[in-house]
Coordinates of C-alpha atoms and ligand atoms in Angstrom, one line a residue:
M137 CA -0.1 0.1 0.0
A138 CA 1.3 3.6 -0.9
A139 CA 2.2 5.6 2.1
K140 CA -0.5 8.4 2.8
E141 CA 0.4 11.9 2.0
A142 CA 0.8 14.2 4.9
L143 CA -2.1 16.4 5.4
N144 CA 0.1 19.5 6.1
R145 CA 2.7 19.7 3.4
I146 CA 4.7 22.7 4.6
L147 CA 7.4 24.8 3.0
L148 CA 9.6 26.5 5.2
V149 CA 12.1 29.1 3.8
G150 CA 15.2 30.1 5.8
G151 CA 17.8 28.1 7.6
G152 CA 19.0 30.0 10.8
A153 CA 18.3 29.1 14.4
R154 CA 15.0 31.3 14.2
E155 CA 13.7 29.0 11.3
H156 CA 15.1 25.9 13.4
A157 CA 12.6 27.0 16.0
I158 CA 9.7 27.7 13.4
G159 CA 10.3 24.1 12.0
E160 CA 10.0 22.5 15.4
A161 CA 7.1 24.3 16.4
L162 CA 5.5 23.5 12.8
C163 CA 6.5 19.5 13.5
R164 CA 4.7 19.6 17.0
S165 CA 1.4 19.6 15.0
Q166 CA -0.2 16.3 13.9
N167 CA 0.4 15.2 10.1
V168 CA 3.2 17.5 9.0
E169 CA 5.8 16.9 6.3
L170 CA 7.9 19.7 6.2
F171 CA 10.0 21.0 3.3
V172 CA 12.9 23.6 3.6
V173 CA 14.6 25.9 1.3
A174 CA 17.7 27.6 2.7
N175 CA 21.0 29.2 1.4
N176 CA 22.8 26.9 4.2
R177 CA 22.5 23.4 5.3
N178 CA 21.0 23.7 8.8
P179 CA 21.5 20.2 10.5
G180 CA 18.3 20.8 12.7
L181 CA 16.2 21.6 9.7
E182 CA 17.7 18.8 7.8
K183 CA 16.3 16.6 10.6
L184 CA 13.1 17.9 10.8
S185 CA 12.5 17.9 7.0
S186 CA 14.0 14.1 6.7
G187 CA 16.1 15.3 3.8
N188 CA 13.2 17.5 2.0
F189 CA 15.8 20.2 2.0
V190 CA 17.1 22.2 -0.8
K191 CA 20.0 24.4 -0.5
R192 CA 19.3 27.4 -2.6
N193 CA 19.3 31.1 -2.3
E194 CA 16.1 32.2 -0.6
K195 CA 15.5 35.0 -2.9
D196 CA 15.3 32.5 -5.8
K197 CA 11.4 32.8 -6.2
D198 CA 11.0 31.1 -9.6
F199 CA 12.8 28.1 -8.1
I200 CA 10.9 28.2 -4.8
K201 CA 7.7 28.3 -6.8
D202 CA 8.2 25.6 -9.1
W203 CA 9.5 23.3 -6.2
A204 CA 6.5 24.2 -4.1
L205 CA 4.4 23.1 -6.8
T206 CA 6.0 19.8 -7.7
Q207 CA 6.1 19.0 -3.8
K208 CA 2.2 19.8 -3.7
I209 CA 3.0 22.3 -0.6
N210 CA -0.2 23.4 1.0
L211 CA 1.2 26.1 3.3
A212 CA 4.4 28.1 3.3
V213 CA 6.1 29.9 6.1
I214 CA 8.6 32.6 5.3
G215 CA 11.3 33.0 8.0
L216 CA 13.6 35.9 6.7
E217 CA 13.2 39.1 5.3
D218 CA 14.9 38.6 2.2
P219 CA 12.5 36.5 0.0
L220 CA 9.7 39.0 1.4
E221 CA 11.4 41.9 -0.3
V222 CA 11.4 40.1 -3.7
G223 CA 7.9 39.1 -3.2
L224 CA 8.0 35.4 -2.8
P225 CA 4.6 35.5 -0.9
D226 CA 3.0 37.1 -3.9
E227 CA 4.2 34.4 -6.3
L228 CA 3.1 31.6 -3.8
N229 CA 0.0 33.3 -3.5
S230 CA -0.4 33.3 -7.4
I231 CA -0.3 29.6 -7.3
K232 CA -2.8 29.3 -4.5
I233 CA -0.3 28.3 -1.8
P234 CA -1.6 30.0 1.5
T235 CA 1.6 31.8 3.0
V236 CA 2.6 33.3 6.2
G237 CA 4.5 36.3 5.3
P238 CA 3.2 39.7 4.0
I239 CA 3.0 40.3 0.2
S240 CA 5.8 42.7 -1.1
L241 CA 3.5 45.7 -0.7
A242 CA 2.7 44.8 3.1
A243 CA 6.3 44.0 3.6
Q244 CA 7.4 47.5 3.1
L245 CA 7.1 47.9 6.6
E246 CA 10.3 46.5 7.2
T247 CA 11.9 46.8 3.6
S248 CA 11.3 50.5 3.6
K249 CA 11.7 52.6 6.8
I250 CA 10.5 55.7 5.0
F251 CA 7.1 53.8 4.2
T252 CA 6.5 53.0 7.9
R253 CA 7.4 56.7 9.0
N254 CA 5.1 58.2 6.5
L255 CA 2.3 55.7 7.1
M256 CA 2.5 56.7 10.9
R257 CA 2.4 60.2 10.1
D258 CA -0.5 60.1 7.6
Y259 CA -2.5 58.0 10.2
N260 CA -1.5 60.0 13.2
I261 CA -0.4 56.7 14.9
Q262 CA 1.2 57.1 18.5
G263 CA 4.8 56.3 18.9
Q264 CA 6.3 58.6 16.2
V265 CA 9.7 59.8 15.9
E266 CA 10.8 62.8 14.4
Y267 CA 12.8 62.3 11.1
H268 CA 13.8 63.8 8.0
Y269 CA 14.4 62.2 4.7
F270 CA 17.2 62.9 2.6
T271 CA 17.9 61.7 -1.3
D272 CA 20.7 64.2 -1.9
A273 CA 23.9 64.7 -0.4
N274 CA 24.1 68.4 -0.2
S275 CA 21.0 69.1 1.7
F276 CA 21.8 66.3 3.9
R277 CA 25.3 67.6 4.8
K278 CA 23.8 71.2 5.1
F279 CA 21.2 70.1 7.7
L280 CA 23.6 68.1 9.9
L281 CA 26.2 71.2 9.9
S282 CA 23.2 73.4 10.9
S283 CA 22.1 71.4 13.8
S284 CA 23.6 70.6 17.3
Q285 CA 21.3 67.8 18.1
D286 CA 22.4 64.2 17.7
F287 CA 20.9 61.9 15.4
A288 CA 20.3 58.1 14.4
L289 CA 21.3 57.8 10.4
K290 CA 19.4 54.7 8.8
P291 CA 19.7 53.7 5.4
I292 CA 15.9 53.0 4.0
G293 CA 16.3 49.3 3.1
L294 CA 17.3 45.9 4.7
T295 CA 20.8 46.1 6.4
A296 CA 20.3 42.7 8.8
G297 CA 20.4 45.3 11.7
K298 CA 23.7 46.6 10.9
G299 CA 23.2 49.8 9.1
V300 CA 21.9 52.2 11.8
K301 CA 24.5 54.2 13.1
I302 CA 24.0 56.8 16.1
M303 CA 25.8 60.1 16.6
G304 CA 27.3 60.2 19.8
E305 CA 28.1 56.5 19.8
H306 CA 29.0 55.4 16.6
F307 CA 31.0 58.3 15.1
K308 CA 33.8 60.2 16.7
S309 CA 32.9 63.4 15.0
K310 CA 30.2 65.1 12.9
G311 CA 32.4 64.8 10.0
E312 CA 32.3 60.9 10.2
A313 CA 28.6 61.0 10.8
I314 CA 28.3 63.1 7.3
D315 CA 30.7 60.7 5.6
Y316 CA 28.6 57.6 6.4
G317 CA 25.2 59.3 5.6
E318 CA 26.9 60.4 2.1
T319 CA 27.9 56.9 1.5
V320 CA 24.5 55.5 2.4
L321 CA 23.2 58.0 -0.1
H322 CA 25.6 57.1 -2.7
N323 CA 24.9 53.5 -2.4
T324 CA 21.1 53.6 -1.8
G325 CA 19.6 56.8 -2.9
G326 CA 17.8 57.5 0.5
L327 CA 18.7 58.2 4.0
I328 CA 16.6 58.8 7.1
V329 CA 17.9 60.9 9.9
E330 CA 15.9 60.5 13.2
E331 CA 16.1 62.2 16.6
R332 CA 18.4 60.2 18.9
L333 CA 16.3 58.7 21.4
F334 CA 17.4 57.2 24.8
G335 CA 15.8 54.4 26.7
E336 CA 15.0 50.8 26.9
E337 CA 14.2 48.7 24.2
F338 CA 11.7 45.6 23.8
T339 CA 10.2 43.6 21.0
L340 CA 6.7 42.5 20.7
Q341 CA 5.7 40.0 17.9
T342 CA 2.4 39.5 17.0
F343 CA 0.3 37.0 14.7
V344 CA -1.5 39.1 12.2
D345 CA -4.3 38.2 9.7
G346 CA -4.8 41.4 8.0
E347 CA -7.4 42.4 10.5
T348 CA -6.8 40.7 14.1
V349 CA -3.4 41.3 15.8
L350 CA -2.7 38.6 18.5
P351 CA 0.4 39.3 20.8
M352 CA 3.2 36.9 21.9
P353 CA 5.2 37.5 25.1
L354 CA 7.6 40.5 25.2
V355 CA 11.1 39.8 24.5
Q356 CA 14.3 41.9 25.0
D357 CA 17.0 41.1 22.8
F358 CA 20.8 42.2 23.1
K359 CA 22.1 43.4 19.5
R360 CA 25.6 44.8 20.7
A361 CA 28.4 42.4 20.2
L362 CA 29.9 42.9 23.5
E363 CA 29.1 42.4 27.4
G364 CA 28.0 45.7 28.9
D365 CA 26.0 46.6 25.7
V366 CA 28.8 47.9 23.8
G367 CA 30.5 47.3 20.5
P368 CA 29.0 47.1 17.1
N369 CA 25.4 46.1 16.5
T370 CA 24.8 42.5 15.4
G371 CA 22.1 40.5 14.4
S372 CA 21.5 40.0 18.0
M373 CA 23.6 38.0 20.7
G374 CA 20.6 36.6 22.9
S375 CA 17.4 37.4 24.3
Y376 CA 15.1 36.8 27.4
S377 CA 11.5 36.7 28.4
Q378 CA 9.6 36.5 31.7
S379 CA 6.8 34.1 32.5
D380 CA 4.2 36.9 33.0
G381 CA 4.9 38.2 29.2
L382 CA 6.2 41.3 30.3
L383 CA 9.7 42.7 31.1
P384 CA 11.6 44.0 34.3
F385 CA 11.2 47.7 32.9
V386 CA 7.7 47.4 31.0
T387 CA 4.2 47.8 32.4
K388 CA 1.2 46.0 31.2
E389 CA 0.0 49.4 30.0
E390 CA 3.0 50.0 28.2
R391 CA 2.6 46.7 26.6
D392 CA -1.1 47.3 25.7
Q393 CA 0.0 50.7 24.1
A394 CA 2.5 48.9 22.0
L395 CA 0.1 46.5 20.8
E396 CA -2.3 49.3 19.9
I397 CA 0.4 50.9 17.7
I398 CA 0.8 47.6 15.9
R399 CA -3.0 47.3 15.5
Q400 CA -3.5 50.8 14.1
V401 CA -0.5 50.3 11.6
I402 CA -2.3 47.2 10.2
H403 CA -5.5 49.2 10.1
A404 CA -3.9 51.9 8.3
L405 CA -2.5 49.5 5.8
R406 CA -6.1 47.9 5.4
D407 CA -7.3 51.4 4.6
K408 CA -4.7 51.6 1.7
K409 CA -6.3 48.1 0.7
I410 CA -3.1 46.4 1.6
L411 CA -3.8 43.2 3.5
Y412 CA -0.9 42.0 5.9
Q413 CA -0.9 38.4 6.7
G414 CA 1.8 36.9 8.8
I415 CA 4.3 37.8 11.7
L416 CA 4.7 41.4 12.7
Y417 CA 7.4 42.3 15.0
G418 CA 7.6 45.8 16.7
Q419 CA 10.8 47.0 18.2
F420 CA 9.7 49.8 20.8
M421 CA 11.9 52.1 23.0
I422 CA 10.5 53.7 26.4
T423 CA 11.8 57.1 26.4
E424 CA 11.3 60.3 28.4
K425 CA 8.8 61.3 25.6
G426 CA 6.8 58.2 25.8
L427 CA 6.8 54.9 24.0
K428 CA 8.4 55.1 20.6
L429 CA 8.3 52.6 17.6
I430 CA 11.8 52.1 16.5
E431 CA 11.2 49.8 13.6
I432 CA 9.1 47.0 12.3
N433 CA 10.0 43.7 10.7
A434 CA 7.7 41.6 8.6
R435 CA 8.8 38.2 10.2
F436 CA 9.8 36.7 13.6
G437 CA 12.9 38.3 15.4
D438 CA 16.0 36.1 15.4
P439 CA 16.4 35.1 18.3
E440 CA 12.8 36.2 19.7
A441 CA 11.0 33.6 17.8
I442 CA 13.2 31.0 19.7
N443 CA 11.9 32.5 23.2
V444 CA 8.2 32.5 22.5
L445 CA 7.7 29.6 20.0
P446 CA 8.4 26.8 22.4
L447 CA 5.9 28.3 24.9
L448 CA 3.1 28.3 22.4
E449 CA 0.1 26.1 23.6
N450 CA -1.8 26.3 20.7
D451 CA -1.2 24.2 17.5
F452 CA 1.2 26.3 15.4
V453 CA -0.2 25.0 11.9
N454 CA -3.8 25.9 12.9
V455 CA -2.6 29.2 14.0
C456 CA -0.7 29.7 10.6
R457 CA -3.7 28.5 8.7
A458 CA -5.8 31.1 10.6
I459 CA -3.4 34.0 9.5
T460 CA -3.7 32.9 5.8
K461 CA -7.6 32.6 6.0
G462 CA -8.4 35.8 8.1
T463 CA -9.9 33.7 11.0
L464 CA -7.3 34.7 13.9
K465 CA -10.4 36.4 15.7
S466 CA -11.6 32.8 16.4
I467 CA -8.3 31.7 18.3
D468 CA -7.6 32.0 22.0
I469 CA -3.9 32.3 22.1
H470 CA -2.0 30.9 24.9
F471 CA 1.6 30.5 26.1
L472 CA 3.0 28.6 28.9
R473 CA 3.9 31.0 31.7
K474 CA 7.7 30.1 31.8
A475 CA 10.6 32.5 31.6
T476 CA 13.2 31.9 28.7
V477 CA 16.9 32.9 28.1
C478 CA 18.6 32.5 24.9
K479 CA 22.1 32.7 24.2
Y480 CA 24.0 32.6 20.9
I481 CA 27.3 30.9 20.5
T482 CA 29.1 33.0 17.7
P483 CA 32.4 32.8 15.9
P484 CA 35.3 34.5 17.6
K485 CA 35.3 38.4 16.8
Y486 CA 31.9 38.2 15.8
G487 CA 30.7 41.6 15.0
Y488 CA 34.2 42.5 14.0
E489 CA 36.1 40.3 11.8
P490 CA 34.2 37.0 12.4
V491 CA 36.6 33.7 12.3
Q492 CA 35.6 31.1 10.0
G493 CA 36.3 27.2 10.2
E494 CA 36.5 27.3 14.1
P495 CA 35.2 24.0 15.5
I496 CA 32.3 24.1 18.1
K497 CA 32.0 20.8 19.9
L498 CA 28.8 19.9 21.6
D499 CA 27.1 16.9 22.7
T500 CA 23.6 17.9 21.8
A501 CA 21.9 14.8 23.6
K502 CA 23.9 15.8 26.8
I503 CA 22.6 19.5 26.6
E504 CA 19.1 18.4 26.0
S505 CA 19.4 16.1 29.3
L506 CA 20.2 19.4 31.1
G507 CA 16.8 20.6 29.8
V508 CA 18.3 23.2 27.5
R509 CA 17.3 23.2 23.6
V510 CA 19.9 23.5 20.9
Y511 CA 18.9 25.8 17.8
Y512 CA 21.5 25.4 14.8
A513 CA 22.2 28.7 13.1
K514 CA 24.7 29.2 10.4
L515 CA 27.3 26.3 10.9
E516 CA 29.5 24.3 8.2
K517 CA 29.3 20.7 8.8
K518 CA 32.3 18.8 7.9
G519 CA 32.1 15.0 8.8
D520 CA 31.3 15.1 12.5
L521 CA 32.8 18.5 12.9
L522 CA 30.7 21.7 13.2
L523 CA 32.5 24.6 12.1
T524 CA 32.0 28.6 12.4
T525 CA 31.0 30.5 9.4
T526 CA 30.9 34.5 9.5
S527 CA 27.4 34.5 11.1
R528 CA 26.1 33.2 14.2
S529 CA 26.6 29.3 14.9
I530 CA 24.3 27.9 17.7
A531 CA 21.4 29.4 20.0
L532 CA 20.8 27.6 23.4
L533 CA 17.6 28.1 25.0
G534 CA 16.7 27.6 28.8
I535 CA 13.2 27.6 29.9
G536 CA 12.6 28.0 33.7
D537 CA 10.1 29.1 36.2
S538 CA 12.0 32.4 36.4
V539 CA 14.8 34.3 34.3
E540 CA 17.5 33.6 36.9
Q541 CA 16.5 29.8 36.7
A542 CA 16.5 29.6 32.8
E543 CA 19.7 31.9 32.8
A544 CA 21.5 29.2 35.1
L545 CA 20.4 26.2 32.9
V546 CA 22.0 28.0 29.8
E547 CA 25.2 28.9 31.5
H548 CA 25.5 25.2 32.8
A549 CA 24.9 23.9 29.3
L550 CA 27.5 26.4 27.8
S551 CA 30.2 25.2 30.2
Q552 CA 29.8 21.8 28.3
V553 CA 30.5 23.5 24.8
Q554 CA 34.0 23.6 23.5
G555 CA 34.6 26.4 21.2
N556 CA 32.1 28.9 22.8
D557 CA 34.6 31.5 22.8
H558 CA 32.3 34.4 21.9
V559 CA 29.2 34.5 24.0
R560 CA 27.5 37.3 26.1
H561 CA 27.4 35.8 29.4
D562 CA 25.9 38.9 31.0
I563 CA 22.7 38.4 28.9
A564 CA 19.7 38.1 31.5
T565 CA 22.0 37.6 34.6
K566 CA 20.3 39.0 37.8
E567 CA 22.5 42.1 38.0
L568 CA 21.5 43.0 34.6
L569 CA 17.8 42.6 35.1
Q570 CA 18.0 44.5 38.3
R571 CA 19.9 47.4 36.6
K572 CA 16.9 47.4 34.0
A573 CA 14.2 47.4 36.6
R574 CA 15.8 49.9 38.8
G575 CA 16.0 52.4 35.9
R576 CA 12.1 52.2 35.6
K577 CA 11.3 51.6 39.4
I578 CA 9.1 48.5 38.4
P579 CA 9.4 45.4 41.0
I580 CA 11.0 42.4 39.4
S581 CA 8.5 39.6 38.8
A582 CA 9.3 36.1 37.4
Ligands
LIG227 P1 16.7 49.6 13.8 O1 17.4 48.6 12.6 O2 15.8 50.7 13.3 O3 16.1 48.7 14.7 O4 17.8 50.0 14.7 C1 18.9 49.1 15.1 C2 19.1 49.9 16.4 O5 19.5 51.1 16.5 C3 17.8 50.0 17.4 O6 17.6 48.8 18.0 C4 18.1 51.0 18.2 O7 19.1 50.5 19.5 C5 19.0 51.9 17.6 N1 18.3 53.0 17.1 C6 17.3 53.0 16.2 N2 16.8 54.3 16.0 C7 17.2 55.0 17.0 C8 16.9 56.2 17.5 N3 16.1 57.0 16.7 N4 17.7 56.8 18.4 C9 18.4 56.1 19.1 N5 18.8 54.6 18.8 C10 18.1 54.3 17.7
LIG228 N1 16.5 40.3 16.7 C1 16.4 41.3 16.0 C2 15.9 40.8 14.5 O1 15.3 39.7 14.5 O2 15.7 41.7 13.6

């Protein structure tokens, strides 16, 4: 008798630790066969997809569309931003494959920072930041020379979290800031200059079906390469979440306000006849001037997906289908009331000149027996060896009743890994959380 085809033939695009966590969450559902396209061989995803894995550029939409057709895919989940920018969801929708990932017009919320800022201004949405948009170097230089303020300089498009540079922080002089802005203008044609804000940042990820927006627990990630939050911005070195879904420095009211901003953004898009179906990630900052929206991503965060997906109590495939059908309203979303801590093992000198080809030795079964989950990112496998590339290598996730407990689990696991040269051990430590809570005078909960 021929084997019965799985009911859910799901295509996942992307090969980082975030996608490993997405794949794991999808495979927790019944009757799933996973298919993966990624430009790197992720050992975790190779296993989850039982070899239904194609190494290919994630932007190659013609190939992906054809492969999805031949594999009779009936649901697609897009993990990273690059295929969103080139309109892979538009292509998959055109062949009737429901897709978790916004069409390119909607994904502009991430792919064009000026689109988002203008949308917020036009619809008078809270959380706006003062900004100036430049397309020519002369007016930009004049503007900067005539002002005594510090600004954040932002390329319009995707920069993998590494393109934003802040005056007073990343530049030694105004001249350096001008040089950077001019280079961005020369290379991309557009530059946003924003007022420099100060405050703590947090991430609110949401499920969105075009109308309904359902929140996930808040996460704080740590983008700076070095302990003490210094050094260059990276894709992120790690993250944590609390069991109550808030953070030491964020009140429920502030969380609700952030959610309301995302709802208004989605409704503004709807008003423009643009349907957003996918994951929407809001990066917020609590400042003296109130809650500000720093940026939107049109996908899960990496690593923030790793904090929240293992806690999701609903069937993730059902949630994905509801996103694509516009029926999220009927879903009562629940997450386990647990704290999480994620720390990335990265190549030596990550954030500066990452060293490729360094071995990382870990006994996955042993680490898992300590209660810590292992998510593979961008590694090269040579025989039994796992070697670093220029990107992040492995994420370890601890889950506990408190952040302290989850953090201790991860640190214990890290002590078992050889080649863990570059890890931010300060992430989610008691001292760090106390410092953050003290800044806002909010009592620490679990
Ligand atoms: P983005 O890619 O827009 O999230 O920016 C990356 C990081 O730069 C943010 O997480 C902030 O830490 C910082 N940043 C962005 N915009 C501002 C701003 N207007 N003022 C101060 N810091 C900012
Ligand atoms: N953690 C930052 C990002 O995913 O963009």
